[in-house]
Short mmCIF file of C-alpha atoms and ligand atoms in Angstrom, two decimals:
data_model
loop_
_atom_site.label_atom_id
_atom_site.label_comp_id
_atom_site.label_asym_id
_atom_site.label_seq_id
_atom_site.Cartn_x
_atom_site.Cartn_y
_atom_site.Cartn_z
CA MET A 15 31.78 -17.36 10.94
CA GLU A 16 33.90 -20.32 9.99
CA GLU A 17 37.02 -18.46 11.12
CA HIS A 18 35.41 -17.56 14.44
CA PHE A 19 34.02 -21.06 15.04
CA ASN A 20 35.40 -22.58 18.17
CA GLY A 21 32.76 -25.18 19.03
CA SER A 22 29.89 -22.70 19.58
CA LEU A 23 27.80 -21.66 16.60
CA LEU A 24 26.21 -18.87 18.64
CA ASP A 25 29.58 -17.34 19.56
CA ALA A 26 30.84 -17.64 15.98
CA VAL A 27 27.81 -15.84 14.60
CA LYS A 28 27.96 -13.12 17.26
CA ALA A 29 31.64 -12.51 16.55
CA ALA A 30 31.00 -12.29 12.81
CA LEU A 31 28.02 -9.94 13.29
CA ALA A 32 30.28 -7.51 15.15
CA GLN A 33 32.24 -7.12 11.92
CA LEU A 34 29.23 -6.50 9.65
CA GLU A 35 28.22 -3.21 8.11
CA GLY A 36 24.81 -2.49 6.59
CA SER A 37 21.52 -4.32 6.96
CA TYR A 38 21.00 -8.07 7.25
CA ALA A 39 18.57 -10.77 8.30
CA ILE A 40 20.22 -14.18 8.50
CA ALA A 41 19.60 -17.70 9.74
CA VAL A 42 22.73 -19.80 10.16
CA CYS A 43 23.05 -23.54 10.61
CA CYS A 44 26.08 -25.73 10.90
CA GLN A 45 26.88 -29.30 9.96
CA ASP A 46 26.84 -31.61 13.03
CA SER A 47 24.65 -29.20 15.00
CA ASP A 48 20.87 -29.04 15.29
CA GLU A 49 20.85 -25.39 16.29
CA ILE A 50 19.93 -22.39 14.16
CA VAL A 51 21.16 -18.91 14.97
CA ALA A 52 19.10 -16.05 13.53
CA ALA A 53 19.88 -12.33 13.64
CA ARG A 54 18.69 -9.09 12.11
CA TYR A 55 19.68 -5.49 11.63
CA MET A 56 17.33 -3.18 9.69
CA SER A 57 15.84 -6.10 7.76
CA PRO A 58 12.79 -8.04 8.91
CA LEU A 59 13.05 -11.35 10.76
CA VAL A 60 10.34 -13.14 12.64
CA ILE A 61 10.62 -16.21 14.86
CA GLY A 62 7.69 -18.65 14.99
CA VAL A 63 6.95 -20.44 18.25
CA GLY A 64 5.16 -23.67 17.30
CA GLU A 65 3.92 -26.73 19.20
CA ASP A 66 6.44 -28.93 17.49
CA GLY A 67 9.32 -26.59 16.76
CA PHE A 68 10.61 -23.11 16.14
CA TYR A 69 10.82 -21.26 12.85
CA ALA A 70 12.69 -18.29 11.39
CA ALA A 71 11.44 -16.33 8.37
CA SER A 72 11.45 -12.85 6.91
CA ASP A 73 7.68 -12.59 6.90
CA VAL A 74 4.69 -13.87 8.93
CA PRO A 75 2.86 -15.58 5.99
CA ALA A 76 5.75 -18.05 5.62
CA ILE A 77 5.24 -19.19 9.20
CA LEU A 78 1.41 -19.18 9.33
CA PRO A 79 1.00 -22.83 8.21
CA TYR A 80 2.90 -23.87 11.37
CA THR A 81 2.04 -21.38 14.08
CA LYS A 82 0.36 -18.06 14.85
CA ARG A 83 2.66 -17.30 17.80
CA VAL A 84 5.59 -15.12 16.80
CA ILE A 85 8.47 -13.10 18.18
CA TYR A 86 9.48 -10.00 16.21
CA LEU A 87 13.22 -9.57 16.64
CA ASP A 88 14.53 -6.05 17.15
CA ASP A 89 17.61 -4.59 15.47
CA GLY A 90 20.79 -6.21 16.76
CA GLU A 91 19.00 -9.09 18.50
CA VAL A 92 20.11 -12.68 18.02
CA ALA A 93 17.93 -15.80 18.45
CA LEU A 94 19.24 -19.26 19.22
CA LEU A 95 16.76 -21.92 18.08
CA ARG A 96 17.21 -25.38 19.61
CA ARG A 97 14.98 -28.47 19.51
CA ASP A 98 13.90 -27.86 23.09
CA GLY A 99 13.57 -24.08 23.17
CA ILE A 100 14.73 -20.67 22.06
CA THR A 101 16.87 -18.03 23.67
CA ILE A 102 16.97 -14.41 22.56
CA TYR A 103 19.97 -12.15 23.13
CA GLY A 104 19.74 -8.35 23.08
CA ALA A 105 22.05 -6.08 21.11
CA ASP A 106 24.34 -5.90 24.19
CA GLY A 107 24.68 -9.70 24.18
CA ASP A 108 22.61 -10.34 27.32
CA GLU A 109 19.74 -12.80 27.33
CA ILE A 110 16.32 -11.13 27.16
CA GLN A 111 12.75 -12.27 27.76
CA PRO A 112 10.99 -12.06 24.39
CA GLU A 113 7.41 -10.90 23.91
CA ILE A 114 5.35 -13.51 22.09
CA SER A 115 2.55 -12.04 19.92
CA THR A 116 -0.36 -13.88 18.38
CA VAL A 117 -0.99 -13.12 14.72
CA GLU A 118 -4.63 -12.45 13.77
CA TRP A 119 -4.25 -13.78 10.23
CA GLU A 120 -5.51 -17.29 9.45
CA GLN A 121 -3.90 -20.04 7.38
CA GLU A 122 -6.65 -19.73 4.72
CA HIS A 123 -5.59 -16.11 4.16
CA VAL A 124 -2.34 -17.35 2.64
CA GLU A 125 -3.97 -19.90 0.33
CA LYS A 126 -5.26 -19.22 -3.17
CA ALA A 127 -8.78 -20.45 -2.34
CA GLY A 128 -9.44 -21.74 -5.86
CA TYR A 129 -8.14 -18.63 -7.64
CA PRO A 130 -5.39 -19.13 -10.25
CA HIS A 131 -3.30 -16.35 -8.72
CA TYR A 132 -2.97 -14.56 -5.40
CA MET A 133 -3.36 -11.25 -7.19
CA LEU A 134 -6.81 -12.15 -8.53
CA LYS A 135 -7.88 -13.46 -5.12
CA GLU A 136 -6.65 -10.25 -3.50
CA ILE A 137 -8.49 -8.08 -6.04
CA TYR A 138 -11.74 -9.87 -5.21
CA GLU A 139 -11.04 -9.70 -1.48
CA GLN A 140 -11.20 -5.90 -1.62
CA PRO A 141 -14.86 -5.51 -0.57
CA ALA A 142 -14.19 -7.58 2.58
CA ALA A 143 -10.83 -5.91 3.27
CA LEU A 144 -12.43 -2.48 2.95
CA LYS A 145 -15.32 -3.43 5.21
CA SER A 146 -13.00 -4.74 7.88
CA THR A 147 -10.71 -1.68 7.67
CA ILE A 148 -13.46 0.94 7.61
CA GLU A 149 -15.48 -0.69 10.38
CA SER A 150 -12.40 -0.90 12.61
CA LEU A 151 -11.93 2.89 12.42
CA VAL A 152 -15.45 4.24 11.98
CA GLU A 153 -18.16 3.75 14.55
CA ALA A 154 -21.19 3.28 12.31
CA ARG A 155 -23.99 4.09 14.76
CA HIS A 156 -22.70 7.54 15.70
CA LEU A 157 -20.74 8.08 12.47
CA GLU A 158 -17.58 8.88 14.40
CA VAL A 159 -13.92 8.18 13.75
CA ARG A 160 -12.21 5.93 16.32
CA LEU A 161 -8.44 5.57 16.08
CA PRO A 162 -7.49 3.18 18.90
CA HIS A 163 -3.78 2.93 18.06
CA LEU A 164 -3.12 6.61 17.36
CA ASP A 165 -1.03 7.43 20.39
CA LEU A 166 -0.59 11.14 19.66
CA PRO A 167 -2.41 13.66 21.87
CA PRO A 168 -5.28 15.54 20.14
CA GLU A 169 -3.51 18.82 21.08
CA PHE A 170 -0.58 17.86 18.86
CA LEU A 171 -2.88 17.02 15.96
CA ARG A 172 -4.83 20.27 16.45
CA GLY A 173 -1.65 22.32 16.48
CA ALA A 174 0.30 20.45 13.78
CA SER A 175 1.99 22.92 11.42
CA GLN A 176 1.97 20.60 8.41
CA VAL A 177 1.41 17.00 7.32
CA ILE A 178 3.88 15.14 5.13
CA PHE A 179 2.97 11.76 3.66
CA ILE A 180 5.99 9.56 2.98
CA ALA A 181 5.89 6.27 1.08
CA CYS A 182 7.13 4.29 -1.92
CA GLY A 183 5.46 2.81 -5.00
CA THR A 184 1.77 2.10 -4.66
CA ALA A 185 1.74 3.36 -1.07
CA TYR A 186 3.07 6.68 -2.40
CA HIS A 187 0.03 6.91 -4.67
CA ALA A 188 -2.17 6.42 -1.59
CA GLY A 189 -0.24 9.29 0.01
CA LEU A 190 -0.98 11.50 -2.99
CA VAL A 191 -4.71 10.83 -2.58
CA GLY A 192 -4.24 11.59 1.14
CA LYS A 193 -2.68 14.91 0.21
CA TYR A 194 -5.71 15.84 -1.91
CA ALA A 195 -8.12 14.71 0.83
CA LEU A 196 -6.35 16.69 3.57
CA SER A 197 -5.91 19.75 1.36
CA THR A 198 -9.62 19.68 0.55
CA LEU A 199 -10.88 19.15 4.10
CA THR A 200 -8.35 21.16 6.15
CA GLN A 201 -6.61 24.47 5.70
CA MET A 202 -3.17 23.13 6.53
CA PRO A 203 -0.03 22.65 4.44
CA VAL A 204 0.15 19.07 3.14
CA SER A 205 2.69 17.38 0.95
CA CYS A 206 3.55 13.87 -0.17
CA GLU A 207 7.11 12.74 -0.78
CA VAL A 208 8.72 9.64 -2.23
CA ALA A 209 10.69 8.19 0.69
CA SER A 210 13.85 7.54 -1.32
CA GLU A 211 14.04 11.26 -2.18
CA PHE A 212 12.88 12.53 1.19
CA ARG A 213 15.57 10.65 3.12
CA TYR A 214 18.34 12.59 1.39
CA THR A 215 16.62 15.95 0.79
CA PRO A 216 13.90 16.41 3.40
CA PRO A 217 11.77 19.54 3.17
CA TYR A 218 11.53 21.99 6.08
CA ILE A 219 10.46 20.13 9.24
CA ASP A 220 9.69 21.51 12.69
CA ASP A 221 8.59 19.87 15.92
CA LYS A 222 4.96 20.46 14.99
CA THR A 223 5.27 18.46 11.76
CA LEU A 224 3.17 15.32 11.47
CA ILE A 225 4.65 12.60 9.26
CA VAL A 226 2.26 9.95 7.91
CA ALA A 227 4.28 7.03 6.59
CA ILE A 228 2.30 4.59 4.46
CA SER A 229 3.54 1.04 4.01
CA GLN A 230 1.83 -2.29 3.47
CA SER A 231 4.73 -4.32 4.81
CA GLY A 232 6.13 -1.83 7.30
CA GLU A 233 9.58 -3.00 6.22
CA THR A 234 10.42 -0.81 3.21
CA ALA A 235 13.98 0.38 3.83
CA ASP A 236 13.58 3.82 2.26
CA THR A 237 10.35 4.57 4.14
CA LEU A 238 11.94 3.50 7.43
CA ALA A 239 15.00 5.65 6.78
CA ALA A 240 12.85 8.66 5.83
CA VAL A 241 10.82 8.33 9.04
CA ALA A 242 14.02 8.10 11.08
CA GLU A 243 15.35 11.25 9.38
CA ALA A 244 12.11 13.18 9.97
CA LYS A 245 12.08 12.14 13.63
CA ARG A 246 15.72 13.16 13.98
CA ARG A 247 14.63 16.63 12.83
CA GLY A 248 11.93 16.80 15.49
CA ALA A 249 8.79 15.60 13.68
CA ARG A 250 6.24 13.20 15.15
CA ALA A 251 5.40 10.23 12.94
CA ILE A 252 2.46 7.90 12.55
CA THR A 253 2.01 5.08 10.07
CA ILE A 254 -0.71 3.50 7.97
CA CYS A 255 0.37 -0.12 7.89
CA ASN A 256 -0.95 -3.60 7.20
CA CYS A 257 1.45 -5.63 9.36
CA THR A 258 1.39 -5.66 13.15
CA GLY A 259 4.83 -6.00 14.69
CA SER A 260 6.56 -4.58 11.63
CA SER A 261 9.54 -2.23 11.95
CA ILE A 262 7.56 0.86 11.00
CA VAL A 263 4.88 0.17 13.60
CA ARG A 264 7.60 -0.06 16.24
CA ASN A 265 9.32 3.12 15.07
CA THR A 266 6.37 5.51 14.93
CA ASP A 267 4.15 7.21 17.52
CA GLY A 268 0.90 5.67 16.39
CA VAL A 269 -0.60 3.41 13.77
CA LEU A 270 -3.76 3.26 11.69
CA TYR A 271 -4.01 -0.36 10.58
CA THR A 272 -5.31 -1.39 7.20
CA ARG A 273 -7.04 -4.70 7.79
CA ALA A 274 -6.40 -6.12 4.34
CA GLY A 275 -5.03 -9.45 5.58
CA PRO A 276 -1.80 -10.83 4.15
CA GLU A 277 -1.03 -9.57 0.65
CA ILE A 278 1.06 -12.17 -1.16
CA GLY A 279 0.92 -10.98 -4.78
CA VAL A 280 3.82 -8.63 -5.51
CA ALA A 281 1.45 -6.17 -7.18
CA SER A 282 -0.32 -4.35 -4.39
CA THR A 283 -4.12 -4.28 -4.71
CA LYS A 284 -6.15 -4.68 -1.52
CA ALA A 285 -3.47 -2.96 0.55
CA TYR A 286 -3.81 0.09 -1.72
CA THR A 287 -7.58 0.43 -1.58
CA THR A 288 -7.59 -0.01 2.20
CA GLN A 289 -4.85 2.65 2.46
CA LEU A 290 -7.13 4.96 0.44
CA ALA A 291 -9.98 4.34 2.88
CA VAL A 292 -7.69 5.08 5.84
CA VAL A 293 -6.32 8.33 4.40
CA SER A 294 -9.86 9.63 3.94
CA ILE A 295 -10.71 8.65 7.53
CA LEU A 296 -7.56 10.38 8.80
CA ALA A 297 -8.34 13.50 6.76
CA THR A 298 -11.89 13.60 8.14
CA HIS A 299 -10.59 13.16 11.70
CA LEU A 300 -7.95 15.90 11.41
CA ALA A 301 -10.40 18.25 9.72
CA GLU A 302 -12.94 17.84 12.50
CA LEU A 303 -10.31 18.17 15.25
CA ARG A 304 -9.06 21.38 13.68
CA GLY A 305 -12.56 22.74 13.14
CA SER A 306 -12.42 22.95 9.34
CA ILE A 307 -15.46 20.67 8.94
CA ASP A 308 -18.48 20.34 11.21
CA SER A 309 -20.16 17.18 12.45
CA VAL A 310 -22.71 17.27 9.61
CA ARG A 311 -19.97 17.14 6.98
CA ARG A 312 -18.14 14.45 8.96
CA GLU A 313 -21.30 12.33 9.06
CA GLU A 314 -21.84 12.83 5.32
CA ILE A 315 -18.32 11.63 4.48
CA LEU A 316 -18.38 8.68 6.84
CA SER A 317 -21.80 7.47 5.74
CA GLU A 318 -20.61 7.52 2.10
CA LEU A 319 -17.47 5.67 3.14
CA LEU A 320 -19.47 2.97 4.89
CA LYS A 321 -21.23 2.26 1.56
CA ILE A 322 -17.92 1.70 -0.25
CA PRO A 323 -17.46 -2.05 0.47
CA GLU A 324 -20.82 -2.88 -1.12
CA LEU A 325 -20.09 -0.63 -4.10
CA ALA A 326 -16.66 -2.26 -4.43
CA GLN A 327 -18.46 -5.58 -4.79
CA LYS A 328 -20.60 -4.06 -7.54
CA THR A 329 -17.53 -2.60 -9.27
CA LEU A 330 -15.98 -6.05 -9.49
CA GLU A 331 -19.10 -7.84 -10.72
CA ASP A 332 -18.83 -7.24 -14.46
CA ASP A 333 -15.42 -7.67 -16.06
CA SER A 334 -16.65 -8.26 -19.64
CA THR A 335 -15.36 -4.98 -21.12
CA ILE A 336 -12.07 -5.40 -19.27
CA LEU A 337 -11.64 -8.85 -20.81
CA GLU A 338 -12.46 -7.45 -24.25
CA CYS A 339 -9.88 -4.65 -23.78
CA SER A 340 -7.23 -7.05 -22.54
CA GLU A 341 -7.71 -9.22 -25.65
CA HIS A 342 -7.59 -6.20 -27.96
CA PHE A 343 -4.60 -4.43 -26.38
CA MET A 344 -2.44 -7.34 -25.11
CA ASN A 345 0.21 -6.77 -27.77
CA THR A 346 0.30 -3.00 -27.41
CA THR A 347 3.75 -1.77 -26.44
CA THR A 348 2.81 1.40 -24.61
CA PHE A 349 -0.17 2.85 -22.73
CA LEU A 350 -1.12 6.24 -21.32
CA TYR A 351 -3.26 6.69 -18.20
CA ILE A 352 -4.74 10.10 -17.50
CA GLY A 353 -6.71 11.56 -14.61
CA ARG A 354 -7.16 14.77 -12.67
CA ARG A 355 -7.46 15.84 -9.06
CA PHE A 356 -8.25 12.85 -6.79
CA ASN A 357 -7.80 10.54 -9.77
CA TYR A 358 -4.47 11.98 -10.85
CA PRO A 359 -2.82 9.39 -8.55
CA THR A 360 -5.21 6.74 -9.94
CA ALA A 361 -3.58 7.31 -13.33
CA PHE A 362 -0.15 6.64 -11.78
CA GLU A 363 -1.38 3.54 -10.00
CA GLY A 364 -3.10 2.11 -13.09
CA ALA A 365 0.10 2.61 -15.09
CA LEU A 366 2.25 1.06 -12.35
CA LYS A 367 0.04 -2.05 -12.20
CA LEU A 368 0.36 -2.56 -15.95
CA LYS A 369 4.13 -1.99 -15.95
CA GLU A 370 4.95 -4.30 -13.11
CA ILE A 371 3.01 -7.40 -14.15
CA SER A 372 2.59 -7.15 -17.94
CA TYR A 373 5.97 -5.50 -18.70
CA ILE A 374 4.19 -3.06 -21.02
CA HIS A 375 5.46 0.48 -20.82
CA ALA A 376 2.79 2.73 -19.33
CA GLU A 377 2.78 6.30 -18.21
CA GLY A 378 0.47 8.00 -15.75
CA TYR A 379 -0.11 11.68 -16.48
CA GLY A 380 -2.20 14.55 -15.22
CA ALA A 381 -4.73 15.08 -18.02
CA GLY A 382 -4.20 18.85 -17.82
CA GLU A 383 -0.52 18.35 -18.65
CA MET A 384 -1.19 16.56 -21.96
CA LYS A 385 -0.94 19.73 -24.03
CA HIS A 386 2.44 20.49 -22.47
CA GLY A 387 4.10 17.59 -24.24
CA PRO A 388 2.70 14.07 -24.11
CA ILE A 389 -0.12 14.71 -26.60
CA ALA A 390 2.60 14.58 -29.27
CA LEU A 391 2.74 10.82 -28.66
CA VAL A 392 -0.92 10.19 -29.47
CA GLN A 393 -1.63 8.12 -32.57
CA GLU A 394 -3.69 5.04 -33.58
CA ASP A 395 -1.55 2.49 -31.72
CA TYR A 396 -1.21 4.50 -28.50
CA PRO A 397 -4.17 3.72 -26.23
CA THR A 398 -5.20 6.03 -23.40
CA VAL A 399 -7.03 4.96 -20.28
CA ALA A 400 -8.98 8.02 -19.12
CA ILE A 401 -10.42 8.18 -15.62
CA ALA A 402 -13.52 10.27 -16.29
CA THR A 403 -15.87 9.61 -13.40
CA ALA A 404 -18.06 12.32 -11.87
CA GLY A 405 -16.47 15.21 -10.02
CA GLU A 406 -15.43 18.83 -10.29
CA VAL A 407 -13.06 18.08 -13.16
CA HIS A 408 -15.35 15.87 -15.24
CA GLU A 409 -15.95 18.41 -18.00
CA LYS A 410 -12.19 19.04 -18.24
CA MET A 411 -11.59 15.31 -18.60
CA VAL A 412 -14.15 15.15 -21.40
CA SER A 413 -12.31 17.85 -23.34
CA ASN A 414 -8.98 16.05 -22.77
CA ILE A 415 -10.58 12.90 -24.23
CA GLN A 416 -11.86 14.89 -27.22
CA GLU A 417 -8.33 16.14 -27.86
CA ILE A 418 -6.99 12.59 -27.90
CA LYS A 419 -9.78 11.28 -30.11
CA ALA A 420 -9.24 14.17 -32.54
CA ARG A 421 -5.66 12.89 -32.96
CA GLY A 422 -6.76 9.30 -33.63
CA GLY A 423 -5.84 7.76 -30.27
CA PRO A 424 -7.98 4.90 -28.94
CA VAL A 425 -9.55 5.64 -25.54
CA ILE A 426 -10.78 3.35 -22.78
CA ALA A 427 -12.81 5.49 -20.36
CA LEU A 428 -13.82 4.85 -16.78
CA THR A 429 -17.19 6.49 -16.31
CA ASN A 430 -20.28 6.36 -14.13
CA PRO A 431 -23.55 4.87 -15.40
CA GLY A 432 -25.56 7.35 -17.45
CA ASP A 433 -22.58 9.32 -18.77
CA ASP A 434 -23.66 9.14 -22.42
CA GLU A 435 -21.55 12.13 -23.44
CA THR A 436 -18.30 10.28 -22.65
CA ARG A 437 -19.65 6.96 -23.95
CA GLU A 438 -20.21 8.46 -27.38
CA LEU A 439 -16.70 9.79 -27.59
CA VAL A 440 -14.62 6.75 -26.68
CA ASP A 441 -13.83 3.22 -27.88
CA TYR A 442 -14.48 1.29 -24.66
CA VAL A 443 -16.42 2.23 -21.54
CA ILE A 444 -15.89 0.61 -18.15
CA GLU A 445 -18.56 1.67 -15.70
CA VAL A 446 -18.03 2.08 -11.97
CA PRO A 447 -20.64 3.19 -9.41
CA GLN A 448 -20.81 6.92 -8.70
CA VAL A 449 -19.49 8.06 -5.32
CA PRO A 450 -18.18 11.40 -3.97
CA GLU A 451 -15.04 12.43 -5.85
CA MET A 452 -12.80 12.09 -2.77
CA LEU A 453 -13.72 8.40 -2.43
CA SER A 454 -13.79 7.61 -6.16
CA PRO A 455 -10.11 6.48 -6.36
CA ILE A 456 -11.03 3.48 -4.20
CA LEU A 457 -13.43 2.10 -6.81
CA ASN A 458 -11.73 3.49 -9.92
CA VAL A 459 -8.50 1.60 -9.43
CA MET A 460 -10.20 -1.80 -9.33
CA PRO A 461 -10.93 -2.12 -13.09
CA LEU A 462 -7.37 -0.92 -13.72
CA GLN A 463 -6.00 -3.71 -11.51
CA LEU A 464 -8.13 -6.21 -13.45
CA LEU A 465 -7.03 -4.81 -16.82
CA ALA A 466 -3.36 -5.23 -15.87
CA TYR A 467 -4.05 -8.70 -14.50
CA HIS A 468 -5.87 -10.00 -17.58
CA ILE A 469 -3.32 -8.57 -20.01
CA ALA A 470 -0.50 -10.22 -18.03
CA VAL A 471 -2.31 -13.56 -17.89
CA LYS A 472 -3.01 -13.44 -21.64
CA LYS A 473 0.70 -12.82 -22.19
CA GLY A 474 1.47 -15.92 -20.09
CA LEU A 475 3.41 -13.99 -17.45
CA ASN A 476 4.04 -14.81 -13.81
CA VAL A 477 1.53 -12.44 -12.29
CA ASP A 478 2.27 -13.10 -8.63
CA GLN A 479 6.03 -12.91 -8.92
CA PRO A 480 6.94 -10.54 -11.72
CA ARG A 481 10.53 -10.45 -12.84
CA ASN A 482 13.04 -8.31 -10.92
CA LEU A 483 10.56 -7.42 -8.15
CA ALA A 484 10.29 -8.36 -4.48
CA LYS A 485 7.20 -8.00 -2.32
CA SER A 486 9.02 -5.94 0.30
CA VAL A 487 11.95 -3.79 -0.68
CA THR A 488 14.00 -4.16 2.49
CA VAL A 489 17.22 -2.89 0.95
CA GLU A 490 17.98 0.49 -0.48
O1 LIG B 5 5.31 -2.47 1.72
P1 LIG B 5 5.23 -1.08 1.13
O2 LIG B 5 3.82 -0.60 1.02
O3 LIG B 5 6.10 -0.10 1.85
O4 LIG B 5 5.79 -1.23 -0.33
C1 LIG B 5 5.97 -0.11 -1.15
C2 LIG B 5 6.21 -0.50 -2.58
O5 LIG B 5 7.37 -1.27 -2.69
C3 LIG B 5 5.03 -1.28 -3.17
O6 LIG B 5 3.84 -0.57 -3.07
C4 LIG B 5 5.31 -1.61 -4.64
O7 LIG B 5 5.32 -0.43 -5.41
C5 LIG B 5 4.27 -2.59 -5.18
N1 LIG B 5 4.90 -3.68 -5.86
C6 LIG B 5 3.32 -2.00 -6.14
O8 LIG B 5 2.38 -2.90 -6.60
#
């Protein structure tokens, strides 16, 4: 830029951008000038339009204290911010008229509200986030699904040959639960792929394939690239996303919003549970459209789902056993999480939460796979968290727990009230309200989030910004 500078910062930046390869989001200023030039390509950049000035940031929460009016730049666009106004240039260099959107989030959403950490605040916001998300997609009086932003024709959804969930990290775990929900309610092929693998080795895709990309931020580079690849091969794509105006929302054919509000803590909590609610709504909707469930079954599922926010509140009320466990196990060096069926992904998510904020090694495993290897690890200092709530696989989980106890391993079990059989077997019991198995991952993950949180706090770690991690992974 310095080499290209000939009196105009804008021209210098534009000339330098023409030489760039790869993704970028930059804001450039220059000594002796009060202008800022901002530009993006495949990385997020948002411009704030305030009463008293203009702002550039990678994310809406950074701008919220100043303004709720924003411009989402598109790939290749350049913004010139001056004291008296802004001008946006399109990828071809011509000036364009930007669309100004108003963000729904409030300033208080990005404050800690008396909590010591964003993560803890976000864990306790889950009942409200779930209520807002579920009520925006389920019409409670008639117990019907309403998907206002799903711009795909019902004929496409009825005739879709397969569904592939694509996501990364925690969102991938939501996709796994979505796979179980769709497989249970519909008779269609469903899979769930990690986006970073999918983008280089996609499975068979035809023009009747429905891609469901899940992303809190809507800016995860691998997920965006996987969606682009699937679309290139003829698939139609929708997204489950928490951020309006994000790249994924603009690059898919429809969106089911999670209404979790801004998630600031790096460890995803309320975004995950709202994603779980949305995948079960989507599965119910597709199943009814395709005639694999009737209206009675649809009403049953949706009425149970509408009870979830209140039960989430109940789940979070008593953290005494979690605090006890966190004290007892804070110096443990490794943990195992096991679950089956709908709670197989819960085991992965519980382990991921512990890893990312407490830096304790943890492994999520399908309980049925224990005898194929991992049970060799079990001994007195190797605790297992077993998700053993009610469902078709409960008895199987109980025998997996017995196998671990017989080998001297300590067990923390997640159970429903009244499950005395499991209580007698294990060292610690954390109770969660009983709900249908398909919806149980929503409640079951909450104590696991709290366990990870309290262990990390006891270890004196930076819970909201764990080492080596970024909230949105906008690079490959
Ligand atoms: O914004 P996304 O949902 O696309 O992010 C995906 C992952 O990077 C994210 O879920 C990550 O795994 C979290 N840190 C987990 O807590």
